[in-house]
mmCIF file of C-alpha atoms in Angstrom:
data_model
loop_
_atom_site.group_PDB
_atom_site.id
_atom_site.type_symbol
_atom_site.label_atom_id
_atom_site.label_comp_id
_atom_site.label_asym_id
_atom_site.label_seq_id
_atom_site.Cartn_x
_atom_site.Cartn_y
_atom_site.Cartn_z
ATOM 1 C CA MET A 1 0.027 -0.064 -0.054
ATOM 2 C CA ASP A 2 1.405 3.355 -1.050
ATOM 3 C CA ILE A 3 1.594 6.164 1.536
ATOM 4 C CA ILE A 4 3.105 8.761 -0.620
ATOM 5 C CA ASN A 5 2.289 9.373 -4.330
ATOM 6 C CA ILE A 6 4.216 12.156 -6.313
ATOM 7 C CA THR A 7 3.000 12.532 -9.973
ATOM 8 C CA ASP A 8 4.694 15.028 -12.500
ATOM 9 C CA PHE A 9 5.550 17.379 -9.709
ATOM 10 C CA SER A 10 7.708 20.412 -10.577
ATOM 11 C CA LYS A 11 8.945 23.441 -8.674
ATOM 12 C CA TYR A 12 10.550 26.578 -9.864
ATOM 13 C CA TYR A 13 12.494 29.521 -8.343
ATOM 14 C CA GLY A 14 12.037 32.213 -11.143
ATOM 15 C CA ASP A 15 13.821 30.742 -14.203
ATOM 16 C CA ASN A 16 15.552 28.133 -12.149
ATOM 17 C CA ILE A 17 14.134 24.572 -12.154
ATOM 18 C CA ALA A 18 14.220 23.158 -8.540
ATOM 19 C CA LEU A 19 12.222 19.992 -9.383
ATOM 20 C CA LYS A 20 11.257 18.668 -12.840
ATOM 21 C CA ASN A 21 8.481 16.141 -13.293
ATOM 22 C CA ILE A 22 9.109 14.101 -10.167
ATOM 23 C CA ASN A 23 7.251 10.794 -10.137
ATOM 24 C CA LEU A 24 7.702 8.709 -6.972
ATOM 25 C CA ASP A 25 5.655 6.221 -4.874
ATOM 26 C CA ILE A 26 6.562 5.164 -1.534
ATOM 27 C CA LYS A 27 5.023 2.252 0.338
ATOM 28 C CA LYS A 28 3.819 2.174 3.996
ATOM 29 C CA GLY A 29 6.778 1.163 6.219
ATOM 30 C CA GLU A 30 9.255 1.691 3.467
ATOM 31 C CA VAL A 31 12.630 3.354 3.885
ATOM 32 C CA VAL A 32 13.564 5.331 0.844
ATOM 33 C CA SER A 33 16.814 7.242 0.626
ATOM 34 C CA ILE A 34 17.497 10.138 -1.763
ATOM 35 C CA ILE A 35 21.021 10.720 -2.814
ATOM 36 C CA GLY A 36 22.772 13.043 -5.362
ATOM 37 C CA PRO A 37 24.958 16.034 -5.660
ATOM 38 C CA SER A 38 24.198 19.370 -3.651
ATOM 39 C CA GLY A 39 21.768 21.509 -5.485
ATOM 40 C CA SER A 40 19.859 18.513 -6.973
ATOM 41 C CA GLY A 41 16.372 19.343 -5.396
ATOM 42 C CA LYS A 42 16.517 16.560 -2.640
ATOM 43 C CA SER A 43 15.729 19.022 0.354
ATOM 44 C CA THR A 44 13.195 20.903 -1.770
ATOM 45 C CA LEU A 45 11.302 17.574 -2.434
ATOM 46 C CA LEU A 46 11.254 16.909 1.223
ATOM 47 C CA ARG A 47 10.083 20.349 2.032
ATOM 48 C CA SER A 48 7.283 20.135 -0.653
ATOM 49 C CA LEU A 49 6.155 16.978 0.905
ATOM 50 C CA ILE A 50 5.401 18.469 4.259
ATOM 51 C CA GLY A 51 4.122 21.647 2.966
ATOM 52 C CA LEU A 52 6.918 24.183 3.568
ATOM 53 C CA GLU A 53 7.389 24.648 -0.302
ATOM 54 C CA GLN A 54 4.716 25.298 -2.790
ATOM 55 C CA GLY A 55 4.846 23.451 -6.229
ATOM 56 C CA HIS A 56 3.942 24.871 -9.587
ATOM 57 C CA SER A 57 2.562 21.783 -11.116
ATOM 58 C CA GLY A 58 1.790 18.081 -10.445
ATOM 59 C CA ILE A 59 0.127 16.175 -7.665
ATOM 60 C CA ILE A 60 1.111 14.995 -4.212
ATOM 61 C CA ASN A 61 -0.888 12.525 -2.170
ATOM 62 C CA ILE A 62 -0.145 11.681 1.498
ATOM 63 C CA ASN A 63 -1.832 8.610 2.746
ATOM 64 C CA ASN A 64 -4.574 9.055 0.240
ATOM 65 C CA MET A 65 -4.904 12.854 1.179
ATOM 66 C CA ASN A 66 -4.470 15.349 -1.598
ATOM 67 C CA ILE A 67 -1.986 18.017 -0.440
ATOM 68 C CA PHE A 68 -1.064 19.548 -3.773
ATOM 69 C CA ASN A 69 -2.748 19.718 -7.193
ATOM 70 C CA ASN A 70 -1.460 21.948 -9.672
ATOM 71 C CA GLN A 71 -0.732 25.143 -7.858
ATOM 72 C CA LYS A 72 -3.740 24.724 -5.512
ATOM 73 C CA LYS A 73 -2.467 26.061 -2.037
ATOM 74 C CA ILE A 74 -2.774 23.818 0.985
ATOM 75 C CA PRO A 75 -5.536 25.064 3.430
ATOM 76 C CA LYS A 76 -4.095 25.490 6.940
ATOM 77 C CA ASN A 77 -6.501 22.825 8.264
ATOM 78 C CA LYS A 78 -5.248 20.263 5.721
ATOM 79 C CA LEU A 79 -1.617 21.244 6.809
ATOM 80 C CA ARG A 80 -2.356 20.512 10.204
ATOM 81 C CA GLU A 81 -3.812 17.045 9.142
ATOM 82 C CA ILE A 82 -0.555 16.394 7.253
ATOM 83 C CA HIS A 83 1.525 17.220 10.327
ATOM 84 C CA LYS A 84 -0.356 14.773 12.359
ATOM 85 C CA GLU A 85 0.831 11.924 9.987
ATOM 86 C CA MET A 86 4.241 13.258 9.046
ATOM 87 C CA ALA A 87 7.241 14.872 10.927
ATOM 88 C CA MET A 88 10.451 16.100 9.567
ATOM 89 C CA VAL A 89 14.093 16.183 11.149
ATOM 90 C CA PHE A 90 16.112 19.083 9.871
ATOM 91 C CA GLN A 91 19.794 19.591 9.276
ATOM 92 C CA THR A 92 19.960 22.461 11.734
ATOM 93 C CA PHE A 93 17.697 20.814 14.538
ATOM 94 C CA ASN A 94 15.098 23.627 14.587
ATOM 95 C CA LEU A 95 14.748 23.264 18.329
ATOM 96 C CA PHE A 96 13.298 25.943 20.680
ATOM 97 C CA PRO A 97 16.313 27.512 22.465
ATOM 98 C CA HIS A 98 14.231 28.991 25.292
ATOM 99 C CA LEU A 99 12.699 25.706 26.208
ATOM 100 C CA ASN A 100 14.180 22.749 28.024
ATOM 101 C CA VAL A 101 14.609 19.323 26.189
ATOM 102 C CA ARG A 102 11.366 17.833 27.569
ATOM 103 C CA ASP A 103 9.240 20.835 26.655
ATOM 104 C CA ASN A 104 10.603 20.943 23.188
ATOM 105 C CA ILE A 105 9.209 17.462 22.865
ATOM 106 C CA THR A 106 6.021 18.006 24.555
ATOM 107 C CA ILE A 107 4.946 21.331 23.216
ATOM 108 C CA ALA A 108 3.057 20.011 20.151
ATOM 109 C CA LEU A 109 1.515 17.321 22.067
ATOM 110 C CA GLN A 110 -0.051 19.833 24.479
ATOM 111 C CA LEU A 111 -0.866 22.781 22.297
ATOM 112 C CA VAL A 112 -2.039 20.980 19.220
ATOM 113 C CA ASP A 113 -3.181 17.536 20.464
ATOM 114 C CA LYS A 114 -4.322 18.739 23.714
ATOM 115 C CA THR A 115 -2.428 15.933 25.561
ATOM 116 C CA SER A 116 -2.291 16.428 29.326
ATOM 117 C CA LYS A 117 1.060 17.624 30.719
ATOM 118 C CA LYS A 118 1.455 14.453 32.722
ATOM 119 C CA GLU A 119 0.836 12.207 29.809
ATOM 120 C CA ALA A 120 3.036 14.412 27.533
ATOM 121 C CA ASN A 121 5.918 14.267 29.910
ATOM 122 C CA LYS A 122 5.677 10.468 30.009
ATOM 123 C CA ILE A 123 5.805 10.443 26.240
ATOM 124 C CA ALA A 124 8.892 12.653 26.237
ATOM 125 C CA ASP A 125 10.600 10.665 28.788
ATOM 126 C CA ASP A 126 10.010 7.389 27.102
ATOM 127 C CA LEU A 127 11.449 8.893 23.924
ATOM 128 C CA LEU A 128 14.427 10.380 25.548
ATOM 129 C CA GLU A 129 15.206 6.961 26.810
ATOM 130 C CA LYS A 130 14.900 5.482 23.361
ATOM 131 C CA VAL A 131 17.411 7.944 22.040
ATOM 132 C CA GLY A 132 19.661 7.743 25.007
ATOM 133 C CA LEU A 133 19.081 11.048 26.565
ATOM 134 C CA GLU A 134 17.003 10.025 29.581
ATOM 135 C CA GLU A 135 19.062 12.413 31.849
ATOM 136 C CA LYS A 136 18.731 15.410 29.666
ATOM 137 C CA GLY A 137 14.939 16.173 30.002
ATOM 138 C CA ASN A 138 15.768 19.396 32.106
ATOM 139 C CA SER A 139 18.597 20.633 30.271
ATOM 140 C CA PHE A 140 18.377 23.575 27.734
ATOM 141 C CA ILE A 141 19.381 23.283 24.124
ATOM 142 C CA LYS A 142 22.482 25.501 24.540
ATOM 143 C CA GLU A 143 23.894 22.632 26.973
ATOM 144 C CA LEU A 144 23.818 20.057 24.465
ATOM 145 C CA SER A 145 26.268 18.757 21.792
ATOM 146 C CA GLY A 146 25.239 18.634 18.174
ATOM 147 C CA GLY A 147 24.587 14.991 18.271
ATOM 148 C CA GLN A 148 22.436 15.339 21.414
ATOM 149 C CA LYS A 149 20.440 18.198 19.745
ATOM 150 C CA GLN A 150 19.704 15.999 16.770
ATOM 151 C CA ARG A 151 18.634 13.046 18.969
ATOM 152 C CA VAL A 152 16.209 15.414 20.650
ATOM 153 C CA ALA A 153 14.965 16.455 17.267
ATOM 154 C CA ILE A 154 14.371 12.806 16.342
ATOM 155 C CA ALA A 155 12.407 12.465 19.730
ATOM 156 C CA ARG A 156 10.204 15.367 18.935
ATOM 157 C CA ALA A 157 9.474 13.878 15.568
ATOM 158 C CA LEU A 158 8.377 10.694 17.063
ATOM 159 C CA ALA A 159 6.337 12.253 19.841
ATOM 160 C CA ARG A 160 2.982 12.521 17.859
ATOM 161 C CA ASN A 161 3.377 8.972 16.584
ATOM 162 C CA PRO A 162 3.721 9.805 12.905
ATOM 163 C CA GLU A 163 3.355 7.394 9.996
ATOM 164 C CA ILE A 164 6.131 9.117 8.056
ATOM 165 C CA ILE A 165 9.396 10.892 9.038
ATOM 166 C CA LEU A 166 11.439 12.810 6.680
ATOM 167 C CA PHE A 167 15.171 13.355 7.334
ATOM 168 C CA ASP A 168 16.879 16.217 5.671
ATOM 169 C CA GLU A 169 20.678 15.644 6.002
ATOM 170 C CA PRO A 170 20.377 14.801 9.667
ATOM 171 C CA THR A 171 24.131 14.470 10.149
ATOM 172 C CA SER A 172 25.324 17.278 7.891
ATOM 173 C CA ALA A 173 25.832 19.740 10.743
ATOM 174 C CA LEU A 174 27.529 17.385 13.105
ATOM 175 C CA ASP A 175 31.176 16.825 13.934
ATOM 176 C CA PRO A 176 32.359 13.373 12.486
ATOM 177 C CA GLU A 177 32.631 11.701 15.859
ATOM 178 C CA LEU A 178 28.981 12.534 16.681
ATOM 179 C CA VAL A 179 27.567 11.072 13.279
ATOM 180 C CA SER A 180 27.409 7.426 14.348
ATOM 181 C CA GLY A 181 25.158 7.999 17.448
ATOM 182 C CA VAL A 182 22.562 9.832 15.456
ATOM 183 C CA LEU A 183 22.660 7.344 12.543
ATOM 184 C CA GLU A 184 22.241 4.442 15.193
ATOM 185 C CA VAL A 185 18.969 5.942 16.551
ATOM 186 C CA ILE A 186 17.644 6.414 13.048
ATOM 187 C CA SER A 187 18.482 2.902 12.242
ATOM 188 C CA SER A 188 16.667 1.565 15.343
ATOM 189 C CA LEU A 189 13.303 2.874 13.748
ATOM 190 C CA LYS A 190 13.775 0.453 10.617
ATOM 191 C CA ASP A 191 11.488 -2.086 12.068
ATOM 192 C CA THR A 192 8.871 0.169 13.507
ATOM 193 C CA ASN A 193 6.714 0.373 10.275
ATOM 194 C CA ILE A 194 7.338 4.175 10.101
ATOM 195 C CA SER A 195 7.967 5.141 6.431
ATOM 196 C CA MET A 196 11.072 7.055 6.152
ATOM 197 C CA VAL A 197 12.422 9.336 3.376
ATOM 198 C CA ILE A 198 16.139 10.101 4.093
ATOM 199 C CA VAL A 199 18.404 12.674 2.334
ATOM 200 C CA SER A 200 22.011 11.908 3.171
ATOM 201 C CA HIS A 201 25.458 11.850 2.071
ATOM 202 C CA GLU A 202 26.368 9.009 4.453
ATOM 203 C CA MET A 203 26.670 6.255 1.771
ATOM 204 C CA ASN A 204 27.223 3.359 3.926
ATOM 205 C CA PHE A 205 24.269 4.235 6.229
ATOM 206 C CA VAL A 206 21.925 4.630 3.130
ATOM 207 C CA LYS A 207 23.276 1.172 1.891
ATOM 208 C CA ASN A 208 22.435 -0.436 5.327
ATOM 209 C CA ILE A 209 19.116 1.195 5.975
ATOM 210 C CA SER A 210 17.407 1.615 2.526
ATOM 211 C CA ASP A 211 14.883 -0.393 0.837
ATOM 212 C CA ARG A 212 14.979 1.762 -2.214
ATOM 213 C CA VAL A 213 17.524 4.424 -3.266
ATOM 214 C CA VAL A 214 16.507 7.432 -5.541
ATOM 215 C CA PHE A 215 19.297 9.329 -7.293
ATOM 216 C CA MET A 216 18.643 12.838 -8.121
ATOM 217 C CA GLU A 217 20.495 15.437 -10.234
ATOM 218 C CA ASN A 218 19.625 18.866 -11.584
ATOM 219 C CA GLY A 219 15.932 18.687 -10.071
ATOM 220 C CA GLU A 220 15.235 15.292 -11.782
ATOM 221 C CA ILE A 221 15.177 11.804 -10.562
ATOM 222 C CA ILE A 222 17.689 9.906 -12.609
ATOM 223 C CA LYS A 223 17.379 6.433 -11.279
ATOM 224 C CA THR A 224 15.162 4.569 -8.724
ATOM 225 C CA GLY A 225 16.293 1.030 -7.578
ATOM 226 C CA MET A 226 16.828 -1.288 -4.966
ATOM 227 C CA VAL A 227 20.072 -0.956 -2.919
ATOM 228 C CA GLU A 228 21.976 -3.540 -4.953
ATOM 229 C CA GLU A 229 20.896 -1.931 -8.210
ATOM 230 C CA ILE A 230 22.360 1.412 -7.188
ATOM 231 C CA PHE A 231 25.369 0.371 -5.323
ATOM 232 C CA ASP A 232 26.334 -3.137 -6.626
ATOM 233 C CA LYS A 233 24.910 -3.501 -10.154
ATOM 234 C CA ASN A 234 24.931 0.024 -11.242
ATOM 235 C CA TYR A 235 24.942 0.457 -15.014
ATOM 236 C CA PHE A 236 24.778 4.300 -14.864
ATOM 237 C CA PRO A 237 28.226 6.051 -15.317
ATOM 238 C CA ARG A 238 26.930 9.303 -13.715
ATOM 239 C CA ILE A 239 25.712 7.549 -10.570
ATOM 240 C CA GLU A 240 29.155 5.362 -10.592
ATOM 241 C CA SER A 241 31.067 8.478 -10.619
ATOM 242 C CA TYR A 242 29.149 10.116 -7.961
ATOM 243 C CA LEU A 243 29.558 7.007 -5.646
ATOM 244 C CA ASN A 244 33.253 7.015 -6.319
ATOM 245 C CA ASN A 245 33.684 10.211 -4.377
ATOM 246 C CA PHE A 246 32.712 8.432 -1.114
#
């Protein structure tokens, strides 16, 4: 069963083509990684899926809910519905610096879902244990390392029990020694039946976690295939030359 359907989706910035005729279907519980050179449209595609970018043509359906149809703007109430089912983890964490770790995780639960403070705190504490930060609930964001911040961001993404999580270069802002801890947390979600769409330059991670891999360049999908098709039996010289850089 497909949970994401993208049909002939295009996005422009003036005369520059950000995304061109994107067609991609993602199944429920599937892990799809998107790779390709910088500027190829990977992050723009994720932002379009969650409604942070407006496209110019095409169709996007999320869990059988039409969120974009040929320039038709997404109503705010529909965006709220999308955000119940989908969460996004950003490169730069996007945490609230004036709140402590626990409150960063519980704020949407309490304000949007009207979850009681007691129940929201329990959810937060369970998730902090899951990401290895059970002792950091009362800490403020400035007191955390980059890797810890990203693990908080993942816990926040999980808090509302989404069906889909989008990861936009989740380790790109981290020092190399902090990368493995974050990747381990993401890998632990593999068997949870959450659909994941991951933009990453960590090729070993992509190879190990993905069900399918999408290669993008110049705003287009060049190739979609199973992991072995992209990494082991690749007959596309451009993809091979890209992978040789890692």
